[in-house]
Amino acid sequence: MISAVMPTYARADLAFERGEGAYLFTSDGRRYLDFAAGIAVNSLGHSHPHLVKALEEQGRRLWHCANLYRIPAGERLAERLVAASFADTVFFTNSGAEALECGIKMVRKYHDDTGSPGRYKIITCRGAFHGRTLTTISAAGNEKYMKGFLPEVPGFVHVAFGNLNELRAAIDDETAAILVEPVQGEGGIRPADLEYLRALRTICDEFGLLLFLDEVQCGMGRTGKLFAHEWAGITPDIVASAKGIGGGFPLGACLATEKAAVGMTAGTHGSTYGGNPLAMAVGNAVMDILLEEGFFQEVDRVGRHLWRELAALCDRNPEVLEEVRGAGLMLGLKCRVPNTDFGLQARELGLLTVVAAENVVRILPPLIIKEAEVKEAVAILEQTCKAMAKAA
C-alpha cells in the first residue's frame, strides 16, 4: 500500500528532533555533524539565533498579505541584493526551480519585446541540474530525471559543459540565451573554468544572447563571494538564487539587469507566496550575517583549509578516494568505491553528506563552520575510508 507521504524519496530511517549550529540531533539522542546542510540550504547552520528571532518577531506581526500590496521587508531585501550584486531588480519565489522558471520566461519576453520573438532557445550544459519542474528538467536534459515524463518542454539545446566549440556551433537564429551553473552541484561538484565563464560573456555579447546563471546551489556566499560568478569578474544578465538565501526557510530569487527585465511588466509573472513577509524577514536576517565585514573572507579561508585537509585525506587513502574538487565550502570527494556506500558509512559514523553524479560525495557544511568542525569531519572521513578499504 502506498505510504501517506508520496514515496518520491528514498528516505533514510532518521528523524531529527532539533538542530544547533552544524549539528543535528535525533529523538534518541544521536548527534550528527551536518556537512550536507539540507543540500546547501542551511547556510548559517541550524536554529541560528538571529534567524529565529527575526522569524518569531515577524510571525507575531504578519504572515501573509499577497503581492497585491507593498511588502516593505521585501523591498528592503531586494534593495540589499541589488546593492551587493550586478542586478538592478529582483523577483522573489519560493524555490530555485521557480527562480529558474522566472528567468526562462524573462529570456523569451526580452527577445519578444526587443523585436526578435523567434529567439526562444536556451543553450544549457549536460550534467546540469536546474530543478524538478517539467521545464527545468527539460532544461537540464538529464535522462535520469526525464524518464517517464516525456515529451520534454521544447526550447533547450544541450552541449558539453566547458566545451566552447560545441556551444558556438549550437547557436542559430533562434538562440536566445546561455544557461550555466558556475559550479555544477548535482552534476558532481564541477566548477566551470573562470576563462570559460568569461568566454560565455563574450559569446553572449557577440550574438546578442542573454547570459543566465544558475547559482541556486553555488550562490549566497557558498564559494566565498556572494555569487560564484564574481570570481570570474563577469556581469551576467540573469541569476537564479535559492537554497542558502533563506538559510532553511523556503525562499528563492531571480535577479536581473534592467535590460534583461525590460519585458517583465505588471501582469507578466507572479507568485502567491513568493516574497511573503515571513520569507522576507528571514531573508533580511540572512543578509545581515552574510554582509558582516569579513564573513565571505572567513568562508574562503575555512574552505581552503578544508580543501587542504580533504586533499591530504585523498593522498592517505588512494584506494578509496580519487580526488577533491569544488570551490569554497562547496566541495566534493570523487570516490573509487561506490559513493552511496561511502556516504552511508560516514553517516553511520556521525557525519552527514550528500551524493552527486560522477561517483562524488558532496561536502556542503554550513558557512559558519570553524576548524574544530573541520577536524571532526575529517577524522570521521578517515574512519570511513578505513572501513571502506577493509570491506573492499
Coordinates of C-alpha atoms in Angstrom, one line a residue:
M1 CA 0.0 0.0 0.0
I2 CA 1.3 3.4 -0.9
S3 CA 2.5 5.5 2.1
A4 CA 0.6 8.6 3.1
V5 CA 3.7 10.6 2.1
M6 CA 4.1 10.1 -1.6
P7 CA 7.1 7.9 -1.9
T8 CA 9.2 10.0 -4.3
Y9 CA 12.2 10.0 -1.9
A10 CA 14.3 7.0 -0.7
R11 CA 14.4 8.5 2.8
A12 CA 16.9 7.4 5.4
D13 CA 15.4 6.0 8.5
L14 CA 16.3 9.0 10.6
A15 CA 14.1 11.7 12.1
F16 CA 15.8 14.7 13.5
E17 CA 14.3 16.4 16.6
R18 CA 16.4 19.5 16.7
G19 CA 19.4 21.3 15.3
E20 CA 22.1 23.5 16.7
G21 CA 24.8 25.2 14.6
A22 CA 26.5 22.5 12.5
Y23 CA 24.9 19.6 14.4
L24 CA 21.6 17.7 14.2
F25 CA 20.1 15.5 17.0
T26 CA 17.7 12.6 16.7
S27 CA 15.0 12.0 19.3
D28 CA 17.0 9.0 20.7
G29 CA 20.0 11.2 21.4
R30 CA 22.2 10.5 18.4
R31 CA 24.3 13.5 17.2
Y32 CA 25.3 14.1 13.6
L33 CA 27.8 16.7 12.2
D34 CA 25.9 18.1 9.2
F35 CA 28.1 18.6 6.2
A36 CA 25.1 18.4 3.9
A37 CA 23.3 21.4 5.3
G38 CA 20.0 20.4 3.7
I39 CA 21.8 20.3 0.3
A40 CA 23.4 23.7 0.8
V41 CA 20.3 25.3 2.3
N42 CA 21.2 25.7 6.0
S43 CA 23.8 28.3 5.1
L44 CA 24.0 29.6 8.7
G45 CA 23.6 26.2 10.4
H46 CA 20.6 25.1 12.4
S47 CA 18.4 27.4 14.6
H48 CA 20.7 30.4 14.1
P49 CA 19.6 32.8 16.9
H50 CA 19.4 35.8 14.6
L51 CA 17.2 34.0 12.1
V52 CA 15.0 32.5 14.9
K53 CA 14.5 36.0 16.4
A54 CA 13.5 37.5 13.0
L55 CA 11.0 34.8 12.2
E56 CA 9.4 34.9 15.7
E57 CA 9.0 38.7 15.6
Q58 CA 7.6 38.6 12.1
G59 CA 5.2 35.7 13.0
R60 CA 3.7 37.8 15.7
R61 CA 3.0 40.7 13.3
L62 CA 2.0 39.5 9.9
W63 CA 2.4 36.2 8.0
H64 CA 0.9 36.9 4.6
C65 CA -0.7 39.8 2.7
A66 CA -0.2 38.9 -1.0
N67 CA 1.7 40.8 -3.6
L68 CA -1.3 43.0 -4.3
Y69 CA 0.2 45.3 -1.7
R70 CA 3.6 46.6 -0.8
I71 CA 5.8 44.4 1.4
P72 CA 8.4 46.8 2.9
A73 CA 10.7 44.0 4.1
G74 CA 10.8 42.6 0.5
E75 CA 11.6 46.0 -0.9
R76 CA 14.5 46.2 1.6
L77 CA 15.8 42.7 0.7
A78 CA 15.6 43.5 -3.0
E79 CA 17.5 46.8 -2.5
R80 CA 20.2 45.0 -0.5
L81 CA 20.6 42.2 -3.1
V82 CA 20.8 44.9 -5.9
A83 CA 23.3 46.9 -3.9
A84 CA 25.5 43.9 -3.4
S85 CA 25.4 42.4 -6.9
F86 CA 25.2 43.0 -10.6
A87 CA 21.4 43.2 -10.6
D88 CA 19.0 46.1 -10.9
T89 CA 15.8 44.2 -10.0
V90 CA 14.7 41.1 -8.1
F91 CA 11.7 38.8 -8.3
F92 CA 11.1 36.6 -5.2
T93 CA 10.0 33.0 -5.4
N94 CA 9.6 30.0 -3.1
S95 CA 12.2 27.8 -4.6
G96 CA 15.1 27.5 -7.0
A97 CA 13.0 25.9 -9.7
E98 CA 10.6 28.8 -9.6
A99 CA 13.5 31.3 -9.8
L100 CA 14.7 29.4 -12.9
E101 CA 11.2 29.5 -14.4
C102 CA 11.1 33.2 -13.9
G103 CA 14.5 33.6 -15.7
I104 CA 13.4 31.3 -18.6
K105 CA 10.3 33.4 -19.1
M106 CA 12.3 36.6 -18.8
V107 CA 14.6 35.4 -21.6
R108 CA 11.7 34.8 -24.0
K109 CA 10.0 38.1 -23.1
Y110 CA 13.2 40.1 -23.5
H111 CA 13.6 38.9 -27.1
D112 CA 9.9 39.3 -27.9
D113 CA 9.9 42.8 -26.5
T114 CA 13.1 43.8 -28.4
G115 CA 11.9 42.7 -31.8
S116 CA 13.1 39.1 -32.0
P117 CA 10.1 36.9 -31.0
G118 CA 11.6 33.9 -32.9
R119 CA 14.5 33.7 -30.5
Y120 CA 13.5 31.4 -27.8
K121 CA 16.1 28.6 -27.5
I122 CA 18.3 28.4 -24.5
I123 CA 21.6 26.6 -24.6
T124 CA 22.3 24.5 -21.5
C125 CA 25.0 22.1 -20.4
R126 CA 25.0 18.4 -19.9
G127 CA 25.4 17.4 -16.3
A128 CA 23.4 20.4 -15.1
F129 CA 20.6 20.3 -12.6
H130 CA 18.1 23.2 -12.7
G131 CA 15.2 21.8 -10.6
R132 CA 12.3 19.4 -10.7
T133 CA 9.6 21.1 -12.7
L134 CA 8.9 19.8 -16.2
T135 CA 10.5 22.9 -17.7
T136 CA 13.6 22.7 -15.5
I137 CA 14.2 19.0 -16.1
S138 CA 13.9 19.7 -19.8
A139 CA 16.4 22.5 -19.4
A140 CA 18.9 20.1 -17.8
G141 CA 18.1 17.3 -20.2
N142 CA 19.2 14.6 -17.8
E143 CA 17.7 11.2 -19.0
K144 CA 17.5 10.0 -15.3
Y145 CA 15.0 12.8 -14.5
M146 CA 13.2 12.9 -17.9
K147 CA 12.4 9.1 -17.9
G148 CA 8.6 8.7 -17.8
F149 CA 7.9 12.4 -18.2
L150 CA 8.3 12.9 -22.0
P151 CA 7.8 14.7 -24.2
E152 CA 10.2 17.4 -22.9
V153 CA 9.4 21.1 -22.9
P154 CA 10.9 22.4 -26.2
G155 CA 13.4 25.2 -26.5
F156 CA 16.5 23.8 -24.9
V157 CA 19.7 22.7 -26.6
H158 CA 22.3 20.7 -24.6
V159 CA 26.0 20.9 -25.1
A160 CA 29.1 19.7 -23.2
F161 CA 30.0 21.6 -20.1
G162 CA 33.1 23.6 -20.7
N163 CA 33.2 23.0 -24.5
L164 CA 33.2 26.4 -26.3
N165 CA 33.4 24.9 -29.8
E166 CA 30.3 22.8 -29.3
L167 CA 28.5 25.7 -27.7
R168 CA 29.3 28.1 -30.6
A169 CA 28.2 25.5 -33.1
A170 CA 24.8 25.2 -31.4
I171 CA 24.0 28.9 -31.8
D172 CA 21.5 29.7 -34.5
D173 CA 19.0 32.5 -35.3
E174 CA 16.6 31.1 -32.7
T175 CA 19.1 31.1 -29.8
A176 CA 18.1 33.5 -27.0
A177 CA 20.4 32.7 -24.1
I178 CA 23.0 30.5 -22.4
L179 CA 22.1 29.0 -19.1
V180 CA 25.0 27.6 -17.0
E181 CA 25.8 26.7 -13.4
P182 CA 29.2 28.3 -12.4
V183 CA 29.7 25.2 -10.3
Q184 CA 27.7 22.1 -11.2
G185 CA 26.4 20.6 -7.9
E186 CA 24.2 17.6 -8.7
G187 CA 26.5 17.0 -11.7
G188 CA 29.4 16.1 -9.5
I189 CA 30.8 19.4 -8.0
R190 CA 32.3 20.5 -11.2
P191 CA 33.5 24.2 -11.2
A192 CA 33.5 26.0 -14.5
D193 CA 36.9 27.3 -15.6
L194 CA 36.9 31.0 -15.0
E195 CA 38.1 31.6 -18.6
Y196 CA 35.1 29.5 -19.8
L197 CA 32.8 31.8 -17.8
R198 CA 34.5 34.9 -19.3
A199 CA 34.2 33.4 -22.8
L200 CA 30.4 32.9 -22.3
R201 CA 30.0 36.6 -21.6
T202 CA 31.9 37.4 -24.8
I203 CA 29.9 35.0 -26.9
C204 CA 26.6 36.4 -25.5
D205 CA 27.7 39.9 -26.4
E206 CA 28.8 38.8 -29.8
F207 CA 25.5 37.1 -30.7
G208 CA 23.1 39.2 -28.7
L209 CA 22.2 36.5 -26.2
L210 CA 21.4 36.8 -22.5
L211 CA 23.8 35.2 -20.0
F212 CA 21.7 33.4 -17.5
L213 CA 23.5 31.7 -14.5
D214 CA 22.0 29.2 -12.1
E215 CA 23.5 30.0 -8.7
V216 CA 20.8 28.2 -6.7
Q217 CA 23.4 26.0 -5.0
C218 CA 26.7 27.8 -5.5
G219 CA 25.5 31.3 -4.7
M220 CA 24.9 33.3 -1.5
G221 CA 28.4 33.0 -0.1
R222 CA 28.9 29.3 -0.8
T223 CA 32.2 29.8 -2.7
G224 CA 33.5 32.7 -0.6
K225 CA 31.8 35.5 -2.6
L226 CA 28.1 36.5 -2.7
F227 CA 27.9 34.8 -6.1
A228 CA 30.3 32.3 -7.7
H229 CA 30.5 34.2 -11.0
E230 CA 32.2 37.1 -9.2
W231 CA 35.4 35.0 -9.2
A232 CA 35.5 35.4 -13.0
G233 CA 34.8 39.1 -12.9
I234 CA 31.9 38.9 -15.3
T235 CA 28.4 40.5 -15.3
P236 CA 25.6 38.2 -16.1
D237 CA 22.1 39.3 -17.3
I238 CA 20.1 37.0 -15.1
V239 CA 20.9 34.9 -12.0
A240 CA 18.6 32.3 -10.2
S241 CA 19.2 32.1 -6.5
A242 CA 17.7 30.0 -3.7
K243 CA 18.8 27.5 -1.1
G244 CA 21.2 29.5 1.1
I245 CA 19.3 32.8 0.6
G246 CA 16.7 31.7 3.1
G247 CA 19.0 29.7 5.4
G248 CA 16.4 27.0 5.6
F249 CA 13.2 29.0 5.0
P250 CA 11.7 28.4 1.6
L251 CA 12.9 31.4 -0.5
G252 CA 14.3 31.9 -4.0
A253 CA 15.0 34.9 -6.1
C254 CA 15.6 35.8 -9.8
L255 CA 18.0 38.7 -10.1
A256 CA 18.3 40.6 -13.4
T257 CA 19.6 43.7 -15.0
E258 CA 17.2 46.4 -16.1
K259 CA 17.9 45.5 -19.7
A260 CA 17.1 41.8 -19.3
A261 CA 13.9 42.5 -17.3
V262 CA 12.6 45.1 -19.8
G263 CA 9.6 42.9 -20.6
M264 CA 8.7 41.9 -17.0
T265 CA 5.9 44.4 -16.6
A266 CA 2.7 44.2 -14.5
G267 CA 0.8 41.1 -15.2
T268 CA 3.5 39.2 -16.9
H269 CA 4.5 37.0 -14.0
G270 CA 3.5 36.3 -10.4
S271 CA 3.6 34.2 -7.3
T272 CA 1.1 33.7 -4.5
Y273 CA 3.6 33.2 -1.7
G274 CA 6.9 34.5 -3.2
G275 CA 8.2 37.4 -1.2
N276 CA 5.8 36.9 1.7
P277 CA 6.6 38.8 5.0
L278 CA 7.9 35.7 6.8
A279 CA 10.4 34.8 4.0
M280 CA 11.4 38.4 3.6
A281 CA 12.1 38.7 7.4
V282 CA 14.3 35.6 7.3
G283 CA 16.0 36.7 4.0
N284 CA 17.0 40.0 5.5
A285 CA 18.3 38.2 8.6
V286 CA 20.5 36.0 6.4
M287 CA 21.8 39.1 4.6
D288 CA 22.6 40.7 8.0
I289 CA 25.0 37.9 8.6
L290 CA 26.4 37.5 5.1
L291 CA 27.1 41.2 4.8
E292 CA 29.0 41.4 8.1
E293 CA 32.6 42.6 7.4
G294 CA 34.9 39.6 6.8
F295 CA 32.2 36.9 6.5
F296 CA 33.0 35.9 2.9
Q297 CA 36.7 36.1 3.6
E298 CA 36.2 33.6 6.5
V299 CA 34.2 31.3 4.3
D300 CA 37.1 31.4 1.8
R301 CA 39.7 30.8 4.5
V302 CA 37.9 27.9 6.1
G303 CA 37.1 26.5 2.6
R304 CA 40.7 26.5 1.6
H305 CA 41.6 24.8 4.9
L306 CA 39.0 22.1 4.4
W307 CA 40.3 21.6 0.8
R308 CA 43.8 21.0 2.1
E309 CA 42.6 18.6 4.7
L310 CA 40.5 16.7 2.2
A311 CA 43.3 16.6 -0.4
A312 CA 45.6 15.1 2.3
L313 CA 42.8 12.6 3.1
C314 CA 42.7 11.5 -0.6
D315 CA 46.5 11.1 -0.6
R316 CA 46.4 8.9 2.5
N317 CA 43.5 6.8 1.1
P318 CA 44.1 6.4 -2.6
E319 CA 42.3 3.0 -2.7
V320 CA 39.1 4.7 -1.6
L321 CA 39.3 8.4 -2.8
E322 CA 40.4 9.7 -6.1
E323 CA 40.3 13.5 -5.8
V324 CA 38.8 16.5 -4.1
R325 CA 37.1 19.1 -6.3
G326 CA 35.0 22.2 -6.0
A327 CA 35.3 25.8 -4.6
G328 CA 34.9 27.5 -1.2
L329 CA 32.6 25.3 1.0
M330 CA 31.1 23.6 -2.0
L331 CA 33.4 20.6 -2.2
G332 CA 33.2 17.0 -3.4
L333 CA 35.2 13.8 -2.9
K334 CA 35.3 11.6 -6.0
C335 CA 35.3 8.1 -4.8
R336 CA 36.8 4.9 -6.1
V337 CA 34.3 2.9 -4.1
P338 CA 30.5 3.5 -4.6
N339 CA 29.7 7.0 -3.4
T340 CA 26.4 5.8 -1.9
D341 CA 28.2 3.2 0.3
F342 CA 30.8 5.8 1.3
G343 CA 28.0 8.2 2.3
L344 CA 26.2 5.5 4.3
Q345 CA 29.3 4.6 6.2
A346 CA 30.1 8.2 7.0
R347 CA 26.5 8.6 8.3
E348 CA 26.9 5.6 10.5
L349 CA 29.9 7.3 12.0
G350 CA 28.1 10.5 12.6
L351 CA 28.7 12.7 9.5
L352 CA 26.0 13.7 7.0
T353 CA 27.0 14.3 3.4
V354 CA 25.1 14.0 0.1
V355 CA 25.9 12.1 -3.1
A356 CA 26.2 13.6 -6.6
A357 CA 26.9 12.4 -10.1
E358 CA 30.3 11.1 -11.3
N359 CA 30.6 9.0 -8.1
V360 CA 31.1 12.1 -5.9
V361 CA 30.2 12.7 -2.3
R362 CA 29.2 16.3 -1.8
I363 CA 30.7 18.2 1.3
L364 CA 28.4 21.1 1.9
P365 CA 28.8 22.3 5.5
P366 CA 27.1 25.4 6.9
L367 CA 29.1 28.6 6.1
I368 CA 29.7 29.2 9.8
I369 CA 31.9 26.2 10.5
K370 CA 35.3 26.6 12.1
E371 CA 38.5 24.5 12.2
A372 CA 37.1 22.4 15.1
E373 CA 34.2 21.1 13.0
V374 CA 36.6 20.5 10.0
K375 CA 38.9 18.5 12.2
E376 CA 36.0 16.4 13.5
A377 CA 34.6 15.8 10.0
V378 CA 38.0 14.8 8.6
A379 CA 38.5 12.4 11.4
I380 CA 35.2 10.7 10.6
L381 CA 36.0 10.6 6.9
E382 CA 39.3 9.0 7.8
Q383 CA 37.4 6.3 9.8
T384 CA 35.1 6.0 6.8
C385 CA 38.0 5.4 4.4
K386 CA 39.5 2.7 6.7
A387 CA 36.1 0.9 7.0
M388 CA 35.6 1.1 3.2
A389 CA 39.1 -0.2 2.5
K390 CA 38.7 -3.0 4.9
A391 CA 35.3 -4.0 3.4
A392 CA 36.7 -4.0 -0.2

